[in-house]
PDB file of C-alpha atoms and ligand atoms in Angstrom:
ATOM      1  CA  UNK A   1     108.855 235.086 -74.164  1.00 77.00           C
ATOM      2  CA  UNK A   2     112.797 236.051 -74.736  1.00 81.00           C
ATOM      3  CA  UNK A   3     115.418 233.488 -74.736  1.00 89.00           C
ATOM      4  CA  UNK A   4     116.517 234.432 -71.156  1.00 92.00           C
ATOM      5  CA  UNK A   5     113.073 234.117 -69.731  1.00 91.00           C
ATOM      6  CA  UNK A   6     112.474 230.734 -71.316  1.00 91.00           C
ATOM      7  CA  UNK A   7     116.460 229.524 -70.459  1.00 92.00           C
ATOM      8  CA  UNK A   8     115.901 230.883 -66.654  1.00 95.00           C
ATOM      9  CA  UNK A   9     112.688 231.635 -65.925  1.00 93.00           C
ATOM     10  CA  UNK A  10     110.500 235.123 -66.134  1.00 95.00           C
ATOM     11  CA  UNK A  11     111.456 236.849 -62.713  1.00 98.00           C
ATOM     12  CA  UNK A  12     115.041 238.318 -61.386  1.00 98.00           C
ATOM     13  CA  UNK A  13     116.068 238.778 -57.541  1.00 98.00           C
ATOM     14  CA  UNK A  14     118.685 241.888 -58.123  1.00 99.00           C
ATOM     15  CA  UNK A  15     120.153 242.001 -54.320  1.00 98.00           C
ATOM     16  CA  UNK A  16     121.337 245.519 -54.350  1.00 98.00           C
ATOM     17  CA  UNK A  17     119.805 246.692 -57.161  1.00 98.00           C
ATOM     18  CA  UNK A  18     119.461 250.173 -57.330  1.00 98.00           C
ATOM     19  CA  UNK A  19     122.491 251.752 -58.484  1.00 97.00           C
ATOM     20  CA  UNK A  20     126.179 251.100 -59.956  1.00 97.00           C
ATOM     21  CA  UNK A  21     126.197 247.300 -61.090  1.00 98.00           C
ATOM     22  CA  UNK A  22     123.021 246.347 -59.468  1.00 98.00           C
ATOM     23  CA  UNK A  23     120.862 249.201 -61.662  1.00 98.00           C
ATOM     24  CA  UNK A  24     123.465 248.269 -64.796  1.00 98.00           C
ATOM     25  CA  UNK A  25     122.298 244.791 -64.187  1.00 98.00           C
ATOM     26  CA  UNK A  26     118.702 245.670 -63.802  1.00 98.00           C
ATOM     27  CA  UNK A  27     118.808 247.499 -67.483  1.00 98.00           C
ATOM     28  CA  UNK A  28     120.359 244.743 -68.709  1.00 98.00           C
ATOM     29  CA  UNK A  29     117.954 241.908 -67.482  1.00 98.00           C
ATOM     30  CA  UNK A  30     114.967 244.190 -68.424  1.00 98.00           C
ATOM     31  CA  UNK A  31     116.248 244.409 -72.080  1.00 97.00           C
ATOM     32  CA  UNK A  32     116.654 240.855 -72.127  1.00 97.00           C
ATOM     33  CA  UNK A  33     112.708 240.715 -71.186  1.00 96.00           C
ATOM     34  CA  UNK A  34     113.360 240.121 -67.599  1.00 97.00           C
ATOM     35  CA  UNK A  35     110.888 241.252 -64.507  1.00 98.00           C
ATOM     36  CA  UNK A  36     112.894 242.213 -61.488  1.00 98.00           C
ATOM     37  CA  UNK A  37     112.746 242.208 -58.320  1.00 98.00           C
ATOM     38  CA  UNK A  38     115.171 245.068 -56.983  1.00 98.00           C
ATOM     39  CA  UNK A  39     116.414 245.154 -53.393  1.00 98.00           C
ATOM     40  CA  UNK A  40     118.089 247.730 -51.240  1.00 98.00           C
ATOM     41  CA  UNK A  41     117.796 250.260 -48.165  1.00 98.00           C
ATOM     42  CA  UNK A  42     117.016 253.974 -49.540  1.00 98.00           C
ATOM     43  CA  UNK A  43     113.382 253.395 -51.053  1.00 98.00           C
ATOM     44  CA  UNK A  44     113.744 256.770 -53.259  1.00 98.00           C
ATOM     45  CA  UNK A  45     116.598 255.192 -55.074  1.00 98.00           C
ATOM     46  CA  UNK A  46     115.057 252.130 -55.437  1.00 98.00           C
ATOM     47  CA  UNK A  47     112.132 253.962 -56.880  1.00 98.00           C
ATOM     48  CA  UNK A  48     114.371 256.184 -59.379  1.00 98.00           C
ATOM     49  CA  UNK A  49     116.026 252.945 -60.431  1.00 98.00           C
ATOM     50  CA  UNK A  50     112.667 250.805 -60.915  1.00 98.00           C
ATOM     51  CA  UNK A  51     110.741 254.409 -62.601  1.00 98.00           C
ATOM     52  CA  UNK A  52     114.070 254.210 -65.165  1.00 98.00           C
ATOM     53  CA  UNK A  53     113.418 250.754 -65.915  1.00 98.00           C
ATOM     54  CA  UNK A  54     109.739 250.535 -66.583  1.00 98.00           C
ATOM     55  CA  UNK A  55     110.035 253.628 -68.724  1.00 98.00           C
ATOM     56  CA  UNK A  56     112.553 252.323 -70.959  1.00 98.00           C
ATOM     57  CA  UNK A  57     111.166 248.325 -71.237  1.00 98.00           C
ATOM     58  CA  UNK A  58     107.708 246.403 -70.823  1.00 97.00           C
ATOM     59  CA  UNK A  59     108.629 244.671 -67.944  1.00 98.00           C
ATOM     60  CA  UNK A  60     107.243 244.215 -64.237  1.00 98.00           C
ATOM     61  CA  UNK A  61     109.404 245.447 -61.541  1.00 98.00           C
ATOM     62  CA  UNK A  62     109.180 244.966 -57.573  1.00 98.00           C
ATOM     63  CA  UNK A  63     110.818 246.678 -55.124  1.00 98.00           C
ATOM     64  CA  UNK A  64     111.578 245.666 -51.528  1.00 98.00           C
ATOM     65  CA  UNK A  65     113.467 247.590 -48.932  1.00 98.00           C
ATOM     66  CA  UNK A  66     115.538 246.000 -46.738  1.00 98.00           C
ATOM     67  CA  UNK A  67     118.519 245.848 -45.022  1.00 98.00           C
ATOM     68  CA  UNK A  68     120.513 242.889 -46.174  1.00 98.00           C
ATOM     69  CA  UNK A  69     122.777 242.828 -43.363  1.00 98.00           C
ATOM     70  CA  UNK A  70     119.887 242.414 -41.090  1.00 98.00           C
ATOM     71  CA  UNK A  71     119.151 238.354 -39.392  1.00 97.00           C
ATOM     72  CA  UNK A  72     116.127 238.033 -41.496  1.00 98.00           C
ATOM     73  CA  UNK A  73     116.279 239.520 -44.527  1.00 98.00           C
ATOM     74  CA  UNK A  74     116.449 236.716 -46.854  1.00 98.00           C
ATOM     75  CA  UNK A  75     113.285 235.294 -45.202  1.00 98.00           C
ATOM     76  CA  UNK A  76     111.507 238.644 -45.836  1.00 98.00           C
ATOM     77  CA  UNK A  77     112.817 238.764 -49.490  1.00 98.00           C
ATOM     78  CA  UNK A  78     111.624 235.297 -49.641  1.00 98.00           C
ATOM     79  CA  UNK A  79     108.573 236.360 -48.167  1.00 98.00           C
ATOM     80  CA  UNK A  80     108.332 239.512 -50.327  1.00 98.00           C
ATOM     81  CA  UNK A  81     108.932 237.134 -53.693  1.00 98.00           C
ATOM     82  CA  UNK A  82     106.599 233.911 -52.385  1.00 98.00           C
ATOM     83  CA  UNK A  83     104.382 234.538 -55.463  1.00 98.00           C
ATOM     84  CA  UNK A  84     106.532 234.530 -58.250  1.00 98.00           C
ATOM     85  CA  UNK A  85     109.059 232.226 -59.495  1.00 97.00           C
ATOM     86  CA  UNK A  86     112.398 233.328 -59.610  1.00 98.00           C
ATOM     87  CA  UNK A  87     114.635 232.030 -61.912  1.00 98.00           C
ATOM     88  CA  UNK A  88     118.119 234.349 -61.534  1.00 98.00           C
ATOM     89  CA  UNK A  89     119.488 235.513 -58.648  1.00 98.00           C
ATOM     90  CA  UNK A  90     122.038 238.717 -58.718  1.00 99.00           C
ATOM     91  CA  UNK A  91     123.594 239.221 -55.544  1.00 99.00           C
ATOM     92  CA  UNK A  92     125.394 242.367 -55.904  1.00 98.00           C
ATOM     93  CA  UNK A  93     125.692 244.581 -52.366  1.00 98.00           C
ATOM     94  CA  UNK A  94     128.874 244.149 -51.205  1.00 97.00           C
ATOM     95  CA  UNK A  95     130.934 246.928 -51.664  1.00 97.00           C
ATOM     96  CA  UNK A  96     133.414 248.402 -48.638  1.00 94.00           C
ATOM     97  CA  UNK A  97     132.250 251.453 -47.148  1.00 85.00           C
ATOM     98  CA  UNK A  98     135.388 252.548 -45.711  1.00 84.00           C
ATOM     99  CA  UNK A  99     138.909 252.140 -46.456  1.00 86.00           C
ATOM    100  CA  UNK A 100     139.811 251.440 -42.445  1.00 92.00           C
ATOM    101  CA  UNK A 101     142.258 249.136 -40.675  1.00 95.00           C
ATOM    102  CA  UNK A 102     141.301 246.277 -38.838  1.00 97.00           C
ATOM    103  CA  UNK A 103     141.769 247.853 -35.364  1.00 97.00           C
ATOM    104  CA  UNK A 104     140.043 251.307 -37.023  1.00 96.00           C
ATOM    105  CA  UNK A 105     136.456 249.705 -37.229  1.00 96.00           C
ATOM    106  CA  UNK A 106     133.893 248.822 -34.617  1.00 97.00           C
ATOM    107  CA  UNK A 107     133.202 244.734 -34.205  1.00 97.00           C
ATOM    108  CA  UNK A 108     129.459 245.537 -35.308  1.00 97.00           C
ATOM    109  CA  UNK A 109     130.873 247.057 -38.812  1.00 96.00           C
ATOM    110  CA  UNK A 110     132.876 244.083 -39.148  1.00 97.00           C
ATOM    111  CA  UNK A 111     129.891 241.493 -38.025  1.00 98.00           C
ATOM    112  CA  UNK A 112     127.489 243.720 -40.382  1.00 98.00           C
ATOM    113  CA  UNK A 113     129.704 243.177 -43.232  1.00 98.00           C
ATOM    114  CA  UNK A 114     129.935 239.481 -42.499  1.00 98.00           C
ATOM    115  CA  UNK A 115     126.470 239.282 -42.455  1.00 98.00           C
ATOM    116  CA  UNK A 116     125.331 241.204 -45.663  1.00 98.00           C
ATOM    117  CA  UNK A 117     128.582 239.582 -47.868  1.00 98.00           C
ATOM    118  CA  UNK A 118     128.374 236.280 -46.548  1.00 98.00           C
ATOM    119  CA  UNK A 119     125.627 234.950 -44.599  1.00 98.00           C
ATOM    120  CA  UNK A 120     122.960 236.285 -46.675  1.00 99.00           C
ATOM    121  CA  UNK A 121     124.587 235.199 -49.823  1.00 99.00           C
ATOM    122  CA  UNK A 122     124.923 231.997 -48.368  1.00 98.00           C
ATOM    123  CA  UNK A 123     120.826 231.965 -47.439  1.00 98.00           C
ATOM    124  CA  UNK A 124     120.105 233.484 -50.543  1.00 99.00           C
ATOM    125  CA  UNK A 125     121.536 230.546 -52.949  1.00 98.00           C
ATOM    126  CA  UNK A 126     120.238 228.588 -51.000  1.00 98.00           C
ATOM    127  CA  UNK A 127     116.820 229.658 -50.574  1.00 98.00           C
ATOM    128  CA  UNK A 128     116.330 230.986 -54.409  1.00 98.00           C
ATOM    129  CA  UNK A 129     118.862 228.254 -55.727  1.00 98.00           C
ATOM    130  CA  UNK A 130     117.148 225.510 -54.175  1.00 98.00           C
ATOM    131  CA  UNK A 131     114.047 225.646 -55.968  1.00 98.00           C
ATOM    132  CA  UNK A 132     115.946 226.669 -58.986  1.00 98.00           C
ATOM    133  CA  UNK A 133     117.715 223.299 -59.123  1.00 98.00           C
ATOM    134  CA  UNK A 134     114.340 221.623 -58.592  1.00 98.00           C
ATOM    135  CA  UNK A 135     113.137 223.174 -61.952  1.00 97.00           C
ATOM    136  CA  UNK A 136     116.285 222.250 -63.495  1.00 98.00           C
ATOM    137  CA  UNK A 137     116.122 225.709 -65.243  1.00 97.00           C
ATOM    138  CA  UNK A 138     118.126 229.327 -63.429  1.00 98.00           C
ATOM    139  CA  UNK A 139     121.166 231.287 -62.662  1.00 98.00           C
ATOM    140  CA  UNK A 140     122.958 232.744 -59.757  1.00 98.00           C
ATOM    141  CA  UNK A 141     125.399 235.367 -60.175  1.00 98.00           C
ATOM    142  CA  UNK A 142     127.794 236.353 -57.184  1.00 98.00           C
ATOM    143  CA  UNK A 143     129.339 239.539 -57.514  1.00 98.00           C
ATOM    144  CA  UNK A 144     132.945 239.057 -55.863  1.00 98.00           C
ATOM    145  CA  UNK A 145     136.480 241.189 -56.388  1.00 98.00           C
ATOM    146  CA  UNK A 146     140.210 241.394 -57.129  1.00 96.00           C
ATOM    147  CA  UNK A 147     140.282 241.661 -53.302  1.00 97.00           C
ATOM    148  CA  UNK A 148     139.256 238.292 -52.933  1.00 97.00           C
ATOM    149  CA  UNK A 149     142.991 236.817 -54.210  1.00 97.00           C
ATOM    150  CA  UNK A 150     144.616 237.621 -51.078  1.00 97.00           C
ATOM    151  CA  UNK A 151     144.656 239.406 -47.590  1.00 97.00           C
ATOM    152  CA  UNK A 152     145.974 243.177 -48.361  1.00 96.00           C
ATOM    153  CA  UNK A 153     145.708 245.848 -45.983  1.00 95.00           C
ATOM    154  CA  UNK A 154     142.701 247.964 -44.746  1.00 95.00           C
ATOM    155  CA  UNK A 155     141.089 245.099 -47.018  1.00 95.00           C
ATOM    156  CA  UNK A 156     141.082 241.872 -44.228  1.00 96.00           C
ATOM    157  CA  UNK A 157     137.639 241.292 -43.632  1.00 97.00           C
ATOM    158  CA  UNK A 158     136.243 242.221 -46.767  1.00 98.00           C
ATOM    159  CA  UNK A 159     138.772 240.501 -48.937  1.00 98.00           C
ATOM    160  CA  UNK A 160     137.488 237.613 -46.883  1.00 98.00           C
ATOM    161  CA  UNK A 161     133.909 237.803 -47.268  1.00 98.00           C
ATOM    162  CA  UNK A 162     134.855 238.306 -50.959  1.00 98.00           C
ATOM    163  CA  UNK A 163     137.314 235.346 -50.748  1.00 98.00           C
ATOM    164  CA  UNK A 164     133.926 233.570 -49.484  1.00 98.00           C
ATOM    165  CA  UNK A 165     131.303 234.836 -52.546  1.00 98.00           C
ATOM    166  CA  UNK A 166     134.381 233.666 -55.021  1.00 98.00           C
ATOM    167  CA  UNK A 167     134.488 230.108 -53.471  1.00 98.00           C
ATOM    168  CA  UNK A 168     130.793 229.549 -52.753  1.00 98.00           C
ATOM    169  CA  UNK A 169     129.821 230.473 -56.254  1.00 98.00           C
ATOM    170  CA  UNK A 170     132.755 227.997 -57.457  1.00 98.00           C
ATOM    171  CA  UNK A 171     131.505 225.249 -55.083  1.00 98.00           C
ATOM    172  CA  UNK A 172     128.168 225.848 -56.481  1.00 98.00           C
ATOM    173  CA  UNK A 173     128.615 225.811 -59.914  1.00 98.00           C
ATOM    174  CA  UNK A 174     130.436 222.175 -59.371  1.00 98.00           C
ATOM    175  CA  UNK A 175     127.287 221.135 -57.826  1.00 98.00           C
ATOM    176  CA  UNK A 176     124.810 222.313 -60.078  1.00 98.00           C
ATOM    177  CA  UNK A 177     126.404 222.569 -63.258  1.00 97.00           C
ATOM    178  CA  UNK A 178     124.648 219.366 -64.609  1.00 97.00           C
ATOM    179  CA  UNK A 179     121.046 220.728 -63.467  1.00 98.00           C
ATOM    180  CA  UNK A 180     120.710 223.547 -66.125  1.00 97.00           C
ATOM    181  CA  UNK A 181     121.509 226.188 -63.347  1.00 98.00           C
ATOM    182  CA  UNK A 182     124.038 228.454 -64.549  1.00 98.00           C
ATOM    183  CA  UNK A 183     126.502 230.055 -61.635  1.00 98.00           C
ATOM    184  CA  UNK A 184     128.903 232.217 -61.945  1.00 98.00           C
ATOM    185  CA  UNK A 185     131.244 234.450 -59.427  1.00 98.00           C
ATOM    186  CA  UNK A 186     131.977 237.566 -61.055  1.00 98.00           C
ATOM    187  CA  UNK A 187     135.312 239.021 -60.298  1.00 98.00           C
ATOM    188  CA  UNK A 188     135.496 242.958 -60.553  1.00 98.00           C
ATOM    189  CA  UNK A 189     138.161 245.785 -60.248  1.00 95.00           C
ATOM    190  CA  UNK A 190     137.626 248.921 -59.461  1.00 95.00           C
ATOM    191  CA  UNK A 191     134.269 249.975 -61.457  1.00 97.00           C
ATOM    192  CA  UNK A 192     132.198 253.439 -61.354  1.00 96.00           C
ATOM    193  CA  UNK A 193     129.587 253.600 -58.913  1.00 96.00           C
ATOM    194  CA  UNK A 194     128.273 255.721 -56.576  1.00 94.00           C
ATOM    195  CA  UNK A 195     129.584 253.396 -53.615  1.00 94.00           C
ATOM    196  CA  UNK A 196     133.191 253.531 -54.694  1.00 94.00           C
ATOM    197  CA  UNK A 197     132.891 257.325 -54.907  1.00 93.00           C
ATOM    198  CA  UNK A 198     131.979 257.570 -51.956  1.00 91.00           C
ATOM    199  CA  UNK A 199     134.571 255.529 -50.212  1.00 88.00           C
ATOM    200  CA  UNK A 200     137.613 256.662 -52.235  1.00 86.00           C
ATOM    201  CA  UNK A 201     138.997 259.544 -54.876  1.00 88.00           C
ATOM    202  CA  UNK A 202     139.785 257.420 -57.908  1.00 89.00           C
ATOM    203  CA  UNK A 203     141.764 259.864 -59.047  1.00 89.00           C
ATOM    204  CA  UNK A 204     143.170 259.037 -62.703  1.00 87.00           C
ATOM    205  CA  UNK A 205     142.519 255.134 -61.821  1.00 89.00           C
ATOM    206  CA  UNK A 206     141.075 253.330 -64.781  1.00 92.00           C
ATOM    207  CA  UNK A 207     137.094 252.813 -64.094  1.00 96.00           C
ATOM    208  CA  UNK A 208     134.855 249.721 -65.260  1.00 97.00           C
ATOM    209  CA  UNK A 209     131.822 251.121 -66.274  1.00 98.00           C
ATOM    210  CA  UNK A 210     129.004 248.882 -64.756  1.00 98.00           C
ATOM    211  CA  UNK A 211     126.848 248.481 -68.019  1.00 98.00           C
ATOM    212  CA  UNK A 212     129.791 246.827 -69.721  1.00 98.00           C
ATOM    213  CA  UNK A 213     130.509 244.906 -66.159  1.00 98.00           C
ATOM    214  CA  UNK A 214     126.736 243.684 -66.325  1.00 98.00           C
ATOM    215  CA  UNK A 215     126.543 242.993 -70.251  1.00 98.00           C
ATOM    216  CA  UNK A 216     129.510 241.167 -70.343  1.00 98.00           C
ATOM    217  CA  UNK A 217     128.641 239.195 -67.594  1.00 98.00           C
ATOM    218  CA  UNK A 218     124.968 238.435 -69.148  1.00 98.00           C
ATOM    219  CA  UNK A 219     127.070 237.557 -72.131  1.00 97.00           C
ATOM    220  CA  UNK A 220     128.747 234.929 -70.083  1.00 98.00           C
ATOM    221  CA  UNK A 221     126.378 233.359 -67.855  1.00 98.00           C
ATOM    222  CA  UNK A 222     127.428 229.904 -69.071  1.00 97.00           C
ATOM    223  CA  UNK A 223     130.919 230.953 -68.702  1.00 98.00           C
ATOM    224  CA  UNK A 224     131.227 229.967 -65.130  1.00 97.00           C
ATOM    225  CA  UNK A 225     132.410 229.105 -62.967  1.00 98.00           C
ATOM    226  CA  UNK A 226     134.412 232.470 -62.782  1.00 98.00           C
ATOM    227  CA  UNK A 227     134.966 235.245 -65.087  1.00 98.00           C
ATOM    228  CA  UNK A 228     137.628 238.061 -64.040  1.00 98.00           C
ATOM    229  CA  UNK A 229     136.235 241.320 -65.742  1.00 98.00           C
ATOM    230  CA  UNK A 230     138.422 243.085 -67.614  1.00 94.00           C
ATOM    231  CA  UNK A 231     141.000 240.348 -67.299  1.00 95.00           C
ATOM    232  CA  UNK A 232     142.689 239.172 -70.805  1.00 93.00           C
ATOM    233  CA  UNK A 233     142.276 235.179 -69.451  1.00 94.00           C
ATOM    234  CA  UNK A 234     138.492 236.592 -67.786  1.00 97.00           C
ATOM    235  CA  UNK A 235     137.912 232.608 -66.869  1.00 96.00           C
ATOM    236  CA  UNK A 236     141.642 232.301 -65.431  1.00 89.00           C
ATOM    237  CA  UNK A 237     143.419 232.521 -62.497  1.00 87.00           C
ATOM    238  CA  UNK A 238     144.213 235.055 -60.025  1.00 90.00           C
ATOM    239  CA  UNK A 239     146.676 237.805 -61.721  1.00 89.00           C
ATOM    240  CA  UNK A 240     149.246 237.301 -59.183  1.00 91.00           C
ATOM    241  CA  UNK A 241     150.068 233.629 -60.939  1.00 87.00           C
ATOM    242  CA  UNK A 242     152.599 232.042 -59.268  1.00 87.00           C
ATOM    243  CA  UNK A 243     153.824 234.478 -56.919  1.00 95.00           C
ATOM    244  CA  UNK A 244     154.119 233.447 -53.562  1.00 95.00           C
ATOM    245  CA  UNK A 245     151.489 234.438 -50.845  1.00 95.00           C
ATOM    246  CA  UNK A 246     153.782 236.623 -49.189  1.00 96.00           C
ATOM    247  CA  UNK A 247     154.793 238.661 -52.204  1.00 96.00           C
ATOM    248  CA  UNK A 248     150.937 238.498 -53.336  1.00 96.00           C
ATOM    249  CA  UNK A 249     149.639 239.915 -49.765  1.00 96.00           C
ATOM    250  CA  UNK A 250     152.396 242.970 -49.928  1.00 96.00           C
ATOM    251  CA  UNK A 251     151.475 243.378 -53.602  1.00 94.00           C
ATOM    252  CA  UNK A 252     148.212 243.724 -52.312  1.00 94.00           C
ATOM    253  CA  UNK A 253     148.811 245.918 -49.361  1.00 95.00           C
ATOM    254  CA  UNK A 254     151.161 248.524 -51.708  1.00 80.00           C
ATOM    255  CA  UNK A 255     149.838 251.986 -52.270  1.00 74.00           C
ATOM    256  CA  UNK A 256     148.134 252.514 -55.094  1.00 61.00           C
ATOM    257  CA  UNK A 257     149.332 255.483 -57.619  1.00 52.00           C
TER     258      UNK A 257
HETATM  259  N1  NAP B 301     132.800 249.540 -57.333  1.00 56.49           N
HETATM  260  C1  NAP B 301     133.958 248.903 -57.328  1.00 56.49           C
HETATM  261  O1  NAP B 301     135.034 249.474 -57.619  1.00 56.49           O
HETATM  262  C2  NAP B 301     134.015 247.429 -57.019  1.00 56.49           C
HETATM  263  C3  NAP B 301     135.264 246.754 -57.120  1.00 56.49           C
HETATM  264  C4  NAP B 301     135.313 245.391 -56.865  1.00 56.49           C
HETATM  265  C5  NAP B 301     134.154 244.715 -56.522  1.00 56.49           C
HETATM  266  N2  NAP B 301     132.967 245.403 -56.404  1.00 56.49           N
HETATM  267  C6  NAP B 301     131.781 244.659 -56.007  1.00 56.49           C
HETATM  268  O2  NAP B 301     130.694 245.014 -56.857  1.00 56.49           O
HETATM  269  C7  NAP B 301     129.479 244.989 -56.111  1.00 56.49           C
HETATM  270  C8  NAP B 301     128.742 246.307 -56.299  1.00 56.49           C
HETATM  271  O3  NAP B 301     129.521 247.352 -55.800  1.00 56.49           O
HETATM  272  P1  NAP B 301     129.064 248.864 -55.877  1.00 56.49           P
HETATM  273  O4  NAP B 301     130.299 249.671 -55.957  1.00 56.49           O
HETATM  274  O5  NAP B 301     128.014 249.043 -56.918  1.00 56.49           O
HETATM  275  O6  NAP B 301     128.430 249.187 -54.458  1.00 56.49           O
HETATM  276  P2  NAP B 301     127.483 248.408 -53.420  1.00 56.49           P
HETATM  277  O7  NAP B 301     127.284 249.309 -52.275  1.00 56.49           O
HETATM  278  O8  NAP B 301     128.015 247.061 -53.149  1.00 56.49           O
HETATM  279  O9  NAP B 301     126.151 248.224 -54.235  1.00 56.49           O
HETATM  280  C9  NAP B 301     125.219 249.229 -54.331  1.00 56.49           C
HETATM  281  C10 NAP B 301     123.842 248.629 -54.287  1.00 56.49           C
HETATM  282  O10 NAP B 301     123.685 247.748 -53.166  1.00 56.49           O
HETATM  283  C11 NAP B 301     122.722 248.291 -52.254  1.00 56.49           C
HETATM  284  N3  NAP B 301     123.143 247.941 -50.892  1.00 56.49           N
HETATM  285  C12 NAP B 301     124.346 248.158 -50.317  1.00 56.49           C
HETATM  286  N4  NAP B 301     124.339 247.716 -49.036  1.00 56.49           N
HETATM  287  C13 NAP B 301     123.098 247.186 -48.825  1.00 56.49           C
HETATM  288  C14 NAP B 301     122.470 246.585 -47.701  1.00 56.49           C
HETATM  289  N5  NAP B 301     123.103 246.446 -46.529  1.00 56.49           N
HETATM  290  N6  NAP B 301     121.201 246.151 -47.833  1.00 56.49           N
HETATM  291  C15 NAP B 301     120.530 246.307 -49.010  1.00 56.49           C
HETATM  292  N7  NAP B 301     121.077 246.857 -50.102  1.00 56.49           N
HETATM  293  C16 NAP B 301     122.352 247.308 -50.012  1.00 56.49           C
HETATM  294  C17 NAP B 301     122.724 249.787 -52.567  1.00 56.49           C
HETATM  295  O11 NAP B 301     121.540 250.457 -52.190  1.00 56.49           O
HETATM  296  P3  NAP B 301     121.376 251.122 -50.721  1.00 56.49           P
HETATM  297  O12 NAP B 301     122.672 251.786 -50.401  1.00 56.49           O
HETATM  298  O13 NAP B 301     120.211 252.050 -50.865  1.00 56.49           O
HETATM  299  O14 NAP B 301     121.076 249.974 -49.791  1.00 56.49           O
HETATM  300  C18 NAP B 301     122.830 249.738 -54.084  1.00 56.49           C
HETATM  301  O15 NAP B 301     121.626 249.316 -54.676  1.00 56.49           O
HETATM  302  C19 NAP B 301     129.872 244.694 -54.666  1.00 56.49           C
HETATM  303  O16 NAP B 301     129.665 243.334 -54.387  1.00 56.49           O
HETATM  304  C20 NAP B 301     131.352 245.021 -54.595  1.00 56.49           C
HETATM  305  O17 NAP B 301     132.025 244.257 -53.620  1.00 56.49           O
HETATM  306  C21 NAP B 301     132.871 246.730 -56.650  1.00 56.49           C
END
């Protein structure tokens, strides 16, 4: 038994955990002599991912396919996980899919968003957290973003559902930080992944690689209840200080170079 298994339990819930951070974060959990359970739509991915895992460390992985926007997929993954007790919780889908206005995107792409970065975070803590904090052993980690800090253009609702994952995981980790249940929102800028690729040209934009995103924040999981990656104060506060909200949301909304 590693350290991590014995400090949180044997078996990690990876939601969205097949590529970028989730498949960093499933490497790292699997060195640290975690099994994982890895969750996400395209099966074949999910399959590469889990294939790459077992080939590299003696571990047990899962997969599930689901679609974590959809009304009942944290009872399924509960469902899918009812045998096994899981002691860490990784809840990293999230990411934009389009850089769009408001106005730009249908009401179901907004609602679907809603659903996959908030609602089903929400059910998940709850659901894996719950018996978690009954054991008095786990972790949760909430994978939220510099657009969380304020509103910015073609960012509104998903700044806000990451404005929600920030709070929530804070909330939680003031609630359960006497139970031996680690929480901790994870704050990232722009990092290399397949998703952000696919929504935008970096161009010569600094990149986070996700292996140093997840092993720093596996380094930190006691850190909580928020570390900024790449930030030089990673358990401060937002980087736009003081400024007022107004100059923070235009700061926001400015094209970046
Ligand atoms: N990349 C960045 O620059 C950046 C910056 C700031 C914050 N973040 C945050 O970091 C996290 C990871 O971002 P990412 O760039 O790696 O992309 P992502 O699309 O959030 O994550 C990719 C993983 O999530 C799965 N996934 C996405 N939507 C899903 C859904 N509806 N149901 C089930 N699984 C789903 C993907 O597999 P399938 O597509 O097969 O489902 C894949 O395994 C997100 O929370 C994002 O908000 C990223």
């Amino acid at each position: 038994m590693t350290d991590f298994s014995r400090s949180y339990g044997s078996w990690a819930v990876i939601a969205g955990g097949s590529d970028g951070v989730g498949a960093a974060f499933a490497h790292g959990l699997a060195a640290r002599g975690m099994n994982l359970v890895l969750v996400a739509r395209r099966a074949a991915v999910l399959d590469e991912c889990a294939a790459a895992v077992t080939s590299e460390y003696p571990v047990q992985v899962r997969t599930v396919t689901l679609d974590l926007a959809g009304d009942t997929a944290i009872a399924d993954l509960e469902r899918a996980t009812a045998d096994l007790e899981i002691g860490m919780l990784v809840y990293n889908a999230g990411a934009d899919t389009r850089s769009a206005e408001f106005l730009e995107r249908t009401l179901d792409d907004h609602r679907s968003l809603v659903h996959r970065n908030c609602i089903s975070v929400l059910e998940a803590a709850y659901r894996f957290g719950g018996p978690m904090v009954a054991r008095g052993r786990g972790a949760v980690v909430l994978i939220t973003s510099g657009a969380a800090w304020a509103g910015g253009r073609t960012l509104s609702s998903y700044g806000a559902t990451k404005a929600f994952d920030l709070v929530l995981g804070e909330g939680l980790w003031a609630e359960w930080r006497d139970t031996g249940v680690h929480v901790l929102s994870l704050v990232l800028g722009a990092t290399d992944t397949p998703s952000l690729h696919r929504t935008m040209d970096p161009g010569d934009r600094a990149l986070a690689d996700p292996h140093d995103v997840a092993e720093q924040a596996l380094d930190h999981l006691a850190d909580g209840p928020t570390w900024i990656y790449g930030s030089e104060n990673p358990t401060g506060g937002s980087p736009f200080g003081s400024l007022d909200r107004r100059s923070a949301v235009l700061a926001m909304s400015a094209p970046r170079h």
